[in-house]
Coordinates of C-alpha atoms in Angstrom, one line a residue:
M9 CA -19.6 9.3 -7.5
I10 CA -17.7 6.4 -6.1
N11 CA -19.2 6.8 -2.7
E12 CA -22.7 7.0 -4.2
L13 CA -22.2 3.8 -6.1
A14 CA -21.0 2.1 -2.9
Y15 CA -24.0 3.4 -1.0
K16 CA -26.4 2.2 -3.6
M17 CA -24.8 -1.3 -3.5
T18 CA -25.0 -1.3 0.3
S19 CA -28.6 -0.3 0.1
Y20 CA -29.2 -3.1 -2.4
I21 CA -27.5 -5.6 0.0
K22 CA -29.6 -4.3 2.9
K23 CA -32.8 -4.8 1.0
N24 CA -31.9 -8.2 -0.4
S25 CA -30.1 -9.9 2.4
D26 CA -30.5 -10.8 6.1
I27 CA -27.9 -8.2 7.1
K28 CA -29.7 -5.6 9.1
N29 CA -27.0 -4.7 11.6
T30 CA -26.0 -1.0 11.1
D31 CA -22.3 -1.7 12.0
D32 CA -22.1 -4.5 9.5
L33 CA -23.7 -2.4 6.8
E34 CA -21.2 0.5 7.5
K35 CA -18.3 -2.0 7.2
I36 CA -19.7 -3.2 3.9
N37 CA -20.1 0.3 2.6
Y38 CA -16.6 1.3 3.7
S39 CA -15.2 -1.8 2.1
L40 CA -17.0 -1.2 -1.2
Q41 CA -15.8 2.4 -1.2
A42 CA -12.2 1.3 -0.6
I43 CA -12.4 -1.3 -3.4
F44 CA -13.9 1.1 -5.9
N45 CA -11.5 3.8 -5.0
E46 CA -8.5 1.5 -5.5
L47 CA -9.9 0.2 -8.8
F48 CA -10.4 3.8 -10.0
K49 CA -6.9 4.9 -8.8
T50 CA -5.2 1.8 -10.2
A51 CA -6.8 2.2 -13.6
I52 CA -5.8 5.9 -13.9
L53 CA -2.2 5.1 -12.8
L54 CA -1.9 2.2 -15.1
L55 CA -3.0 4.4 -18.0
L56 CA -0.5 7.1 -17.0
F57 CA 2.4 4.7 -16.8
L58 CA 1.4 3.0 -20.1
I59 CA 1.6 6.5 -21.6
L60 CA 5.0 7.1 -19.9
G61 CA 6.3 3.8 -21.1
R62 CA 7.1 2.7 -17.5
V63 CA 4.4 0.2 -16.9
N64 CA 6.9 -2.6 -16.0
Y65 CA 8.3 -0.5 -13.2
F66 CA 4.8 0.5 -12.1
L67 CA 3.6 -3.1 -11.9
L68 CA 6.7 -4.1 -9.8
S69 CA 6.2 -1.1 -7.5
V70 CA 2.5 -1.9 -7.1
M71 CA 3.1 -5.6 -6.3
I72 CA 5.6 -4.7 -3.7
L73 CA 3.6 -1.8 -2.2
F74 CA 0.3 -3.5 -2.1
S75 CA 1.6 -6.8 -0.6
I76 CA 3.2 -4.8 2.3
R77 CA 0.8 -1.9 2.7
I78 CA -2.3 -4.1 2.9
F79 CA -0.9 -5.5 6.2
S80 CA 1.2 -2.7 7.5
G81 CA -1.1 0.2 6.8
G82 CA 0.1 3.7 6.2
Y83 CA -1.0 7.2 5.6
H84 CA -4.5 7.6 4.2
C85 CA -5.9 10.7 2.5
N86 CA -9.4 11.8 3.2
T87 CA -10.5 12.1 -0.5
T88 CA -10.1 10.0 -3.6
I89 CA -8.5 12.9 -5.5
K90 CA -5.9 13.5 -2.8
C91 CA -5.2 9.8 -2.7
L92 CA -4.7 9.7 -6.4
L93 CA -2.4 12.7 -6.3
W94 CA -0.2 11.2 -3.5
S95 CA -0.2 7.8 -5.2
T96 CA 0.8 9.4 -8.5
L97 CA 3.7 11.2 -6.7
L98 CA 4.8 8.1 -5.0
F99 CA 4.8 6.0 -8.2
L100 CA 6.5 8.8 -10.2
V101 CA 9.3 8.7 -7.7
T102 CA 9.6 4.9 -7.7
C103 CA 9.1 4.4 -11.5
L104 CA 10.8 7.5 -13.0
I105 CA 13.5 8.5 -10.5
G106 CA 14.3 5.1 -9.0
P107 CA 15.3 3.5 -12.3
I108 CA 17.7 6.3 -13.2
L109 CA 19.6 6.3 -9.9
P110 CA 23.0 4.7 -9.9
K111 CA 23.8 1.6 -8.0
I112 CA 25.0 2.5 -4.5
N113 CA 27.3 0.5 -2.2
I114 CA 25.7 -2.9 -1.5
S115 CA 26.1 -2.4 2.3
I116 CA 23.8 0.7 2.0
Y117 CA 21.1 -1.6 0.5
Y118 CA 21.6 -4.1 3.3
I119 CA 21.6 -1.5 6.1
A120 CA 18.5 0.2 4.7
G121 CA 16.9 -3.2 4.3
L122 CA 17.5 -4.2 7.9
L123 CA 16.2 -0.9 9.1
S124 CA 13.1 -1.3 7.0
I125 CA 12.5 -4.8 8.4
F126 CA 13.0 -3.5 12.0
I127 CA 10.6 -0.5 11.4
V128 CA 7.9 -2.6 9.9
A129 CA 8.2 -5.1 12.7
L130 CA 8.1 -2.4 15.3
K131 CA 5.5 0.1 13.9
S132 CA 3.0 -1.9 11.8
P133 CA 0.1 -2.0 11.5
Y134 CA -0.3 1.7 11.2
P135 CA -3.7 2.7 12.7
N136 CA -6.6 3.9 10.5
K137 CA -9.3 6.0 12.1
K138 CA -12.0 4.5 9.9
R139 CA -10.9 1.0 10.5
P140 CA -9.2 0.6 13.8
I141 CA -7.7 -2.7 14.8
K142 CA -8.8 -3.6 18.3
N143 CA -8.1 -7.3 18.4
K144 CA -4.5 -7.9 19.6
R145 CA -4.2 -11.2 17.8
R146 CA -5.2 -9.6 14.5
K147 CA -2.8 -6.8 15.1
C148 CA 0.0 -9.3 15.8
N149 CA -0.9 -11.3 12.7
L150 CA -0.8 -8.2 10.5
K151 CA 2.6 -7.3 12.0
I152 CA 4.0 -10.7 11.2
I153 CA 2.6 -10.8 7.6
S154 CA 3.8 -7.3 6.8
T155 CA 7.3 -8.1 8.2
F156 CA 7.3 -11.3 6.1
F157 CA 6.4 -9.5 2.9
T158 CA 9.1 -6.9 3.6
I159 CA 11.7 -9.6 4.1
F160 CA 10.4 -11.5 1.1
W161 CA 10.7 -8.5 -1.3
L162 CA 14.1 -7.4 0.1
Y163 CA 15.4 -11.0 -0.5
I164 CA 14.0 -11.0 -4.0
L165 CA 15.5 -7.6 -4.8
L166 CA 18.9 -8.1 -3.2
F167 CA 19.5 -11.7 -4.4
Y168 CA 17.6 -12.2 -7.7
I169 CA 17.1 -8.8 -9.3
K170 CA 20.3 -8.0 -11.3
D171 CA 19.0 -5.0 -13.2
I172 CA 19.9 -1.9 -11.1
S173 CA 16.9 0.1 -12.4
Y174 CA 14.4 -2.6 -11.1
L175 CA 16.4 -3.0 -7.9
N176 CA 16.2 0.8 -7.2
C177 CA 12.5 0.9 -8.2
G178 CA 11.6 -1.9 -5.7
F179 CA 13.9 -0.6 -3.0
I180 CA 12.6 2.9 -3.1
T181 CA 9.0 1.5 -3.0
I182 CA 9.8 -0.3 0.3
V183 CA 11.6 2.8 1.8
L184 CA 8.7 5.1 0.9
Q185 CA 6.2 2.7 2.5
V186 CA 8.4 2.4 5.6
I187 CA 8.6 6.2 5.9
Q188 CA 4.9 6.3 6.2
L189 CA 5.0 4.0 9.3
I190 CA 7.5 6.3 11.2
Q191 CA 5.4 9.4 11.0
I192 CA 4.5 11.0 14.3
R193 CA 1.1 9.7 15.2
K194 CA -1.6 12.1 16.4
E195 CA -3.7 9.9 18.7

């Protein structure tokens, strides 16, 4: 359904614009699919976490995840339903389990934070078969931005968030994103 809507919009754009290049139209179609899929998934997840009474944790986790993941990349499922299921699992961990974990030794947070920064700086951006990054300058910029957001969120979490439940929620969000970047790549 989402792909059909994106295709219809792409066809409309093709008929009513000067864009005739097949590659450009495929990029537009892919972008529309990605936007619609994310809107659908986010609406479902927002509703779920409203029902669970964990919407504040969900919003924190989404802000952290989206600001890093957009630039660092990560694992992509091949269907909307699989993506929704994996995203639900990720957010259930960050928003239900994270907040109930006890505070650990602060040095563990710092070590995990430094490892996270190092891994993001080394491994991002994670390649996507449907949207490969061929331009070295763009790849470098994505690496810098994803590293910046990782540092930014770790700084906020470690120095400004006093509530341990929000600290753990945010921290686990970053760790789960970083784990996606260290998967063995099949290229």
